[in-house]
Short mmCIF file of C-alpha atoms and ligand atoms in Angstrom, two decimals:
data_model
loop_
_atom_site.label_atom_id
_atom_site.label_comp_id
_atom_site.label_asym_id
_atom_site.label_seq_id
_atom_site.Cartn_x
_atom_site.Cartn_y
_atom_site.Cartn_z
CA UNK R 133 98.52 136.06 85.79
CA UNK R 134 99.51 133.25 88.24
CA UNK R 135 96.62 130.08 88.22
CA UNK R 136 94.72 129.69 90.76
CA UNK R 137 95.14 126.42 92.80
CA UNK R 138 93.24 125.27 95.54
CA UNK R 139 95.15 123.48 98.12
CA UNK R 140 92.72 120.85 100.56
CA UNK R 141 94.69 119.99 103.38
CA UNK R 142 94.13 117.19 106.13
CA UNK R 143 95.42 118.87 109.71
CA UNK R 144 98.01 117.51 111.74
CA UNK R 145 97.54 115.80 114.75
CA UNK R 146 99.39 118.74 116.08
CA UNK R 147 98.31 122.62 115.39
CA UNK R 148 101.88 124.02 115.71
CA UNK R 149 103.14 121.06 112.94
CA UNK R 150 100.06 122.43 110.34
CA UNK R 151 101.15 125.99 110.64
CA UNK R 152 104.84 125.07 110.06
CA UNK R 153 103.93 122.99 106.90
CA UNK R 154 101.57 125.43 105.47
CA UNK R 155 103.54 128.37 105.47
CA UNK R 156 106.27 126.01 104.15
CA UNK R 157 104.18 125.05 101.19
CA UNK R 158 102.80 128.64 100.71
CA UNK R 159 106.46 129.84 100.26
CA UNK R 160 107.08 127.43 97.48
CA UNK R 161 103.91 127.56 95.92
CA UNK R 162 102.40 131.18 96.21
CA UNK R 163 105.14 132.73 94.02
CA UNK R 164 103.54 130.69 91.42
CA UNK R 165 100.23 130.15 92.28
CA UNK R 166 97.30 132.37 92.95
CA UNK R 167 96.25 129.92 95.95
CA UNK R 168 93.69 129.28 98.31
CA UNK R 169 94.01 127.18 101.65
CA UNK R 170 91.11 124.72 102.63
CA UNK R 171 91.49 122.32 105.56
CA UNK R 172 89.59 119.12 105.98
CA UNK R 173 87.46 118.51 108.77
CA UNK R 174 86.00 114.96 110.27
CA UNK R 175 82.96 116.79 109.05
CA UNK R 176 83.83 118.07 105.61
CA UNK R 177 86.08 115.72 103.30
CA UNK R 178 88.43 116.57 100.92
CA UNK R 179 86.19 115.20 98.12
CA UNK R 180 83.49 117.91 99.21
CA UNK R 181 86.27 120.56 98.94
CA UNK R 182 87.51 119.25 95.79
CA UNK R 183 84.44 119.69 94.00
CA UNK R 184 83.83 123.13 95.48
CA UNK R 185 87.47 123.74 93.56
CA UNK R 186 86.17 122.78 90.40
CA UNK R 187 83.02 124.66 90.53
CA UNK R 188 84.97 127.34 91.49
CA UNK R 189 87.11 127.08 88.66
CA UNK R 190 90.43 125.75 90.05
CA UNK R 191 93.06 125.62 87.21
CA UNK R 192 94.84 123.17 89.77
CA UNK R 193 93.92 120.91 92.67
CA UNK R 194 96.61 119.93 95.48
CA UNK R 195 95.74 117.64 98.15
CA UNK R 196 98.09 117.65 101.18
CA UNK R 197 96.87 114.31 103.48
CA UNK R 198 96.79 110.29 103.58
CA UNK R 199 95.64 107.94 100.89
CA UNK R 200 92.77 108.71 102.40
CA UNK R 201 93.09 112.53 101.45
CA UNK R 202 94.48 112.00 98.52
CA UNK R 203 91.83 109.30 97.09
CA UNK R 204 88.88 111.48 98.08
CA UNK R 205 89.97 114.69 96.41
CA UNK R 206 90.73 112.87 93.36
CA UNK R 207 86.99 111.87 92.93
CA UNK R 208 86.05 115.04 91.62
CA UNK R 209 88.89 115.45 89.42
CA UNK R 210 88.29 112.49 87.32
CA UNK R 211 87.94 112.93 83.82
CA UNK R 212 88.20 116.61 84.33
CA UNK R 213 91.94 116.72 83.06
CA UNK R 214 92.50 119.84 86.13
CA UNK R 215 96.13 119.15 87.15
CA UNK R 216 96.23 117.49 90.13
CA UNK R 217 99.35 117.43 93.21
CA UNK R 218 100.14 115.35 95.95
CA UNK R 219 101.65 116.30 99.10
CA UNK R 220 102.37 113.33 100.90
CA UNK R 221 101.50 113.76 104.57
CA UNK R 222 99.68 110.81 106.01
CA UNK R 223 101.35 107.01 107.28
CA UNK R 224 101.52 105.30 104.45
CA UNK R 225 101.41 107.62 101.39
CA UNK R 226 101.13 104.49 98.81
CA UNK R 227 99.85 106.79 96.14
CA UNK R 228 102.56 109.15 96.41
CA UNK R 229 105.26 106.56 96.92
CA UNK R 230 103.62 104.80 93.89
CA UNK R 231 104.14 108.19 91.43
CA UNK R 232 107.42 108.48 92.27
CA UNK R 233 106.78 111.68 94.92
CA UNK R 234 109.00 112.30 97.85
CA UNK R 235 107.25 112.71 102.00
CA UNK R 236 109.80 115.66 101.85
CA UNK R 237 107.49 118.58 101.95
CA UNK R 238 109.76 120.86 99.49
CA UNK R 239 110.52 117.89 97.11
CA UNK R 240 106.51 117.17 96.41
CA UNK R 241 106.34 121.15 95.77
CA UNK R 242 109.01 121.01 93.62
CA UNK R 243 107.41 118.17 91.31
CA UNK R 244 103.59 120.73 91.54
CA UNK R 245 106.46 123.61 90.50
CA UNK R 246 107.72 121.81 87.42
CA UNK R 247 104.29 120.91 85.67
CA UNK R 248 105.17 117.67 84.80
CA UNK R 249 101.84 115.68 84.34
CA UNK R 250 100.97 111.91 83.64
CA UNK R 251 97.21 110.43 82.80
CA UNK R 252 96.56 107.26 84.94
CA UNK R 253 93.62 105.23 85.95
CA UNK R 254 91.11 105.31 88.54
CA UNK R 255 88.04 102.72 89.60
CA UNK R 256 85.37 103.44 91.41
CA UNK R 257 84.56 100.72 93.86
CA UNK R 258 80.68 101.02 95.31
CA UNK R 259 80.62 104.12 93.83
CA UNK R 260 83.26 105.66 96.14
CA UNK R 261 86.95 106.30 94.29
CA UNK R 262 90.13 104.32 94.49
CA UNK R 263 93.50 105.32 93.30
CA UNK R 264 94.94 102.30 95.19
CA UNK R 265 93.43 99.74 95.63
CA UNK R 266 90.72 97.88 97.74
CA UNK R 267 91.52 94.45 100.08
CA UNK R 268 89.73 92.50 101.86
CA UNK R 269 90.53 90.48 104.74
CA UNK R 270 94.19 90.39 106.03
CA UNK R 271 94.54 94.32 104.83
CA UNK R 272 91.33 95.56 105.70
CA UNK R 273 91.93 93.19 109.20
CA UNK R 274 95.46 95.47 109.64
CA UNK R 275 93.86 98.62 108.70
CA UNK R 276 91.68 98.16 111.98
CA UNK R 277 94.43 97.16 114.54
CA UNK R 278 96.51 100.31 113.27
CA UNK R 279 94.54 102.32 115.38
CA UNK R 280 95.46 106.47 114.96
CA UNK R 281 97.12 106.47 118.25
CA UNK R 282 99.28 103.40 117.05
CA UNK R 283 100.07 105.35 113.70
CA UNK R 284 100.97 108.90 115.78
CA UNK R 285 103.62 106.83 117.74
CA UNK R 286 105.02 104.24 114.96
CA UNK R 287 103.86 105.85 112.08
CA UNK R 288 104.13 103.53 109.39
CA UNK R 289 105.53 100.27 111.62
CA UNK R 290 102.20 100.45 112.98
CA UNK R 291 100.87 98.38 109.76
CA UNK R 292 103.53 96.45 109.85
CA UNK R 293 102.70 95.32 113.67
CA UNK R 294 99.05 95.21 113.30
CA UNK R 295 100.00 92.78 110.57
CA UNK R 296 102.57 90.64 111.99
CA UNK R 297 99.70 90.26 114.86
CA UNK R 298 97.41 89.18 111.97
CA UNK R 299 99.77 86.80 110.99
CA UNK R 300 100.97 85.46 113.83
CA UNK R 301 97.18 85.24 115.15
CA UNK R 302 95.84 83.55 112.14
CA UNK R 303 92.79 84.69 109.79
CA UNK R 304 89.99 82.74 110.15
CA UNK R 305 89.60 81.87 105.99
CA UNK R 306 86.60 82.62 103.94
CA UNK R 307 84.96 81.65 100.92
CA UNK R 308 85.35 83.75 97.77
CA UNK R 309 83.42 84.18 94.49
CA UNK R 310 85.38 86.73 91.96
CA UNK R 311 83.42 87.51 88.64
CA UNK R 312 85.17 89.85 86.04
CA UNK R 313 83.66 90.76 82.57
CA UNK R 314 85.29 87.20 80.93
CA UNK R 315 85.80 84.90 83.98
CA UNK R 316 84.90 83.21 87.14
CA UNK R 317 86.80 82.59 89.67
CA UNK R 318 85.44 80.33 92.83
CA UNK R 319 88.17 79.96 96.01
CA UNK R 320 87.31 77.87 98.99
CA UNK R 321 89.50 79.39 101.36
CA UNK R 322 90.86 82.46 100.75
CA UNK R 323 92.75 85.15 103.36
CA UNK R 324 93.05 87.99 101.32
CA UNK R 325 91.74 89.26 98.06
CA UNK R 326 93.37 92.58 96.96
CA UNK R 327 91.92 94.46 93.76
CA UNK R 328 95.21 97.13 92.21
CA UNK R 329 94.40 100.41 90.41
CA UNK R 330 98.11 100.88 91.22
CA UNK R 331 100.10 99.43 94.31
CA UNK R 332 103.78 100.54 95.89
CA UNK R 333 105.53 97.62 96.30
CA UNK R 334 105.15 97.99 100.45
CA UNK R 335 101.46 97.11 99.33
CA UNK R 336 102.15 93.44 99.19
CA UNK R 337 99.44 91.71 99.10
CA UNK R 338 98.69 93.51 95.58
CA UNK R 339 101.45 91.91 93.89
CA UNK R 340 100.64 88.08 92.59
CA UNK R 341 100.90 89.62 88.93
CA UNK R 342 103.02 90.63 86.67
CA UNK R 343 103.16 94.30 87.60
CA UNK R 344 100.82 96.51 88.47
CA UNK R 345 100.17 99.44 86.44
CA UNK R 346 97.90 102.22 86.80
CA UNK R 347 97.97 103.16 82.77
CA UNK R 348 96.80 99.89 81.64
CA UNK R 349 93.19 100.33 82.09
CA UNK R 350 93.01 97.34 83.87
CA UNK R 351 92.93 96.43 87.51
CA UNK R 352 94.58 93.58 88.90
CA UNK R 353 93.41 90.90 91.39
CA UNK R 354 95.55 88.61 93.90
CA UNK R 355 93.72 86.29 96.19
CA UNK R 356 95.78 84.21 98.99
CA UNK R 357 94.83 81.24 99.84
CA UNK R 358 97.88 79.47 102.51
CA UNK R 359 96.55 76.78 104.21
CA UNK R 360 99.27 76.97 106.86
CA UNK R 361 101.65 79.67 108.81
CA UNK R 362 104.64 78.24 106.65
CA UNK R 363 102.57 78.44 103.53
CA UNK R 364 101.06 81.84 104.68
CA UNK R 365 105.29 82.56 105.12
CA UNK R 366 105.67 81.41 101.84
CA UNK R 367 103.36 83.43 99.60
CA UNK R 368 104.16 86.56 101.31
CA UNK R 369 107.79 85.71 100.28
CA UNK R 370 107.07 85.43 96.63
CA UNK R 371 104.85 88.43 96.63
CA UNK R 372 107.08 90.88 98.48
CA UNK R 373 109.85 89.78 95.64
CA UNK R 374 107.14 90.10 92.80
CA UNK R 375 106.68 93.78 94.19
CA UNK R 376 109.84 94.18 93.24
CA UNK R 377 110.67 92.04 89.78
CA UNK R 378 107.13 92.38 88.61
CA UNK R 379 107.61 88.58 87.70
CA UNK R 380 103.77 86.71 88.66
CA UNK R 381 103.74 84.73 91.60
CA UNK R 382 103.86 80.81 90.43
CA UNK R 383 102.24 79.25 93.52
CA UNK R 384 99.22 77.11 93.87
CA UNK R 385 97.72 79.26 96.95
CA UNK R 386 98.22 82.48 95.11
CA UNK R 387 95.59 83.19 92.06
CA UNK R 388 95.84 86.32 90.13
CA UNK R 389 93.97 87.73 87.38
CA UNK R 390 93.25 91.24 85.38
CA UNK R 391 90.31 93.03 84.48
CA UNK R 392 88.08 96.01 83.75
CA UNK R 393 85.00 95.13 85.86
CA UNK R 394 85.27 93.50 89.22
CA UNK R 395 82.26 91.87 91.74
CA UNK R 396 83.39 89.96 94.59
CA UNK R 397 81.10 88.29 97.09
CA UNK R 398 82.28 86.61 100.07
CA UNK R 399 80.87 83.92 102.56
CA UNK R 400 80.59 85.06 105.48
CA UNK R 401 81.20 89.10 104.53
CA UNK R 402 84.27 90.83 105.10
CA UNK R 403 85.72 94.33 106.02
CA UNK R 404 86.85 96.25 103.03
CA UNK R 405 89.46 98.75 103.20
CA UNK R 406 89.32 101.15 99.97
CA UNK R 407 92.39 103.52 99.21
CA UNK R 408 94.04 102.82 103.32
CA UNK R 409 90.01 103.69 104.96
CA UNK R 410 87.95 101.02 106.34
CA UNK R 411 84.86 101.58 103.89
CA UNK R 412 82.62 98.71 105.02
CA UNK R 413 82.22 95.09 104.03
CA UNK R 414 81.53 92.98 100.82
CA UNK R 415 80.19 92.13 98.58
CA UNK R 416 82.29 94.93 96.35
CA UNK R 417 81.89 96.26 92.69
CA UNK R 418 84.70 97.98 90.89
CA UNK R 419 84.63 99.60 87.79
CA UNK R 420 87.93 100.91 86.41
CA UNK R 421 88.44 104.30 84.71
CA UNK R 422 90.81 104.80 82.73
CA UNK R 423 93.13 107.73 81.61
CA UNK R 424 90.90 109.56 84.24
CA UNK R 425 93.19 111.48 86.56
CA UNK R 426 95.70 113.74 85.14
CA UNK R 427 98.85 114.33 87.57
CA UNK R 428 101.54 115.65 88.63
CA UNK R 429 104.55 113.69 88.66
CA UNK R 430 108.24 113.90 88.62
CA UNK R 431 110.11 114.01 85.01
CA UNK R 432 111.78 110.42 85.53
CA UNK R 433 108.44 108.50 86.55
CA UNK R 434 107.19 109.19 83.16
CA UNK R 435 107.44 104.87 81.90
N1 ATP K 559 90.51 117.64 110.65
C1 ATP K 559 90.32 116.31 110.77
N2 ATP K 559 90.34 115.73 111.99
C2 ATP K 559 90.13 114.41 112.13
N3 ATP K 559 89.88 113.56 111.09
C3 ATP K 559 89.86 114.08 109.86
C4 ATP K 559 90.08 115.48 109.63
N4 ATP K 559 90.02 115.70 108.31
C5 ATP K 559 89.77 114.50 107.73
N5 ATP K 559 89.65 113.54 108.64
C6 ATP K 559 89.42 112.10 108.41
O1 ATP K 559 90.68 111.51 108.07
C7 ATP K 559 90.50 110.43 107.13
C8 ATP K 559 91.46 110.56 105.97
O2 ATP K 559 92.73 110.52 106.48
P1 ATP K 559 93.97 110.21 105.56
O3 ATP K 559 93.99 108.78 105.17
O4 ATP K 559 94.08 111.20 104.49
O5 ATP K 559 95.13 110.62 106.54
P2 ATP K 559 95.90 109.89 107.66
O6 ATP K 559 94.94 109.09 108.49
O7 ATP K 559 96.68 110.98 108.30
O8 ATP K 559 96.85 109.00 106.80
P3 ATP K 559 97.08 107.46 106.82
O9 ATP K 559 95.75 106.83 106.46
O10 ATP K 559 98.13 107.24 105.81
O11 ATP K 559 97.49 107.20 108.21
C9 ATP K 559 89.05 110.50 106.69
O12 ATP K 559 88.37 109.46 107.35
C10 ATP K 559 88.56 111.85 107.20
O13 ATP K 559 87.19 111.83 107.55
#
């Protein structure tokens, strides 16, 4: 008998492209799964389908959306070990992109197809769930400018506008207070503080450590601190490369540090954007999960 999977998908801006992707995915999935078709709603959010799924027995749990989607669906899946697939369809897609899974519709089927799964982290940050990771400042500053109608025309070169207008604009800096279950760290004038469950390397502003790993049970911090455009310049140099090397960042205006348990205040409060969604402002408390979310990912993502 085929397992029953419940498939939560966030609409299209457009009817016409929701139709063409469903029946796309139910003609690689059905053959194999007994599955049933929910659609989110500004209303109703994938979390509240996801844990109608689970009551309802779900053997697996696909959610077809954003990071915003994606994060929300996962909620109710944590510790549950139900298998659960991403189908990349939002801007950024950082958790996707992050686990190795393709935007191409019949490649992120293919990896649900092949049963491949992988246990990795999750946090909850003020009690609502992150796969990604929460920033504060610059990011959550960007998320805002990126307006939907911006992201329907540029798609994901609407982040990188809204921050290069950021940038360019200059962020007014703020005071910082970061304490983790064995330190305390105090910065005078931060821009940015980004707390990583996991982080693409497109997710810059994640990356002043060494790597950041969603298996570790840890989650990692990086504050910025520039004083200047050059220095802002700089930093953002050295992170996009540690994105990519996983080597720390060795600058004076860019602190990093790891840890289970997170609280950040900030003076005066800023917005917070959890998992690619404005979620409100500080002060923030995360709590990191780990070995909570089992899923699916392709074969050669496994290390
Ligand atoms: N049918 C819908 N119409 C409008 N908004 C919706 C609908 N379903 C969910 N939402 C809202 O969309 C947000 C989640 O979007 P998500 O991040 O998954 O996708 P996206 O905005 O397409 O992707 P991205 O953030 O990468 O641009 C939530 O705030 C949710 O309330």
């Amino acid at each position: 008998m085929s397992r029953l999977a419940y498939l939560i998908l966030k609409p299209a801006s457009e009817q016409r492209e929701t139709e063409q992707e469903l029946m796309e995915i139910r003609a690689m999935l059905e053959p194999e799964f007994n599955l049933s078709v929910y659609f989110t709603t500004p209303e109703v959010s994938a979390g509240q389908l996801a844990h109608q799924a689970v009551e309802s027995g779900a053997e697996v749990v696909i959610a077809a959306g954003g990071d915003g989607t994606v994060s929300a669906a996962a909620e109710a899946l944590i510790g549950t070990e139900i298998p659960f697939g991403v189908i990349p369809r939002g801007t950024a897609n950082a958790f996707a992109t992050y686990l190795g899974i393709s935007k191409d519709l019949k490649a992120a089927c293919q990896i649900i197809l092949a049963s491949h799964t992988r246990l990795v982290d999750t946090a909850l940050c003020n009690g609502k769930p992150m796969v990604l990771l929460a920033g504060i400042g610059f990011e959550a500053k960007t998320v805002k400018q990126a307006d939907s109608e911006a992201k329907n025309r540029f798609g994901a070169l609407a982040y990188i506008l809204a921050g290069a207008k950021q940038f360019w604009q200059g962020m007014k800096p703020f005071e910082t207070r970061v304490e983790t279950e064995s330190q305390t760290a105090a910065i005078q004038q931060a821009t940015a503080v980004t707390v990583a469950n996991s982080a693409p390397p497109a997710s810059v502003l994640a990356h002043g450590t060494t790597g950041v790993y969603a298996d570790d049970g840890l989650l990692d911090i990086t504050i910025i601190s520039p004083q200047s455009r050059l220095e802002g310049a700089i930093a953002l140099y050295h992170l996009i490369k540690s994105g990519f090397n996983n080597n720390a960042v060795d600058l004076d205006n860019v602190h990093h540090l790891r840890a289970r348990h997170i609280k950040i205040t900030t003076t005066p409060p800023q917005p917070v954007v959890l998992d690619g969604n404005l979620m409100g402002t500080t002060p923030i408390e995360i709590e990191c999960i780990p070995s909570s979310l089992n899923v699916f990912i392709p074969r050669n993502e496994e290390n």
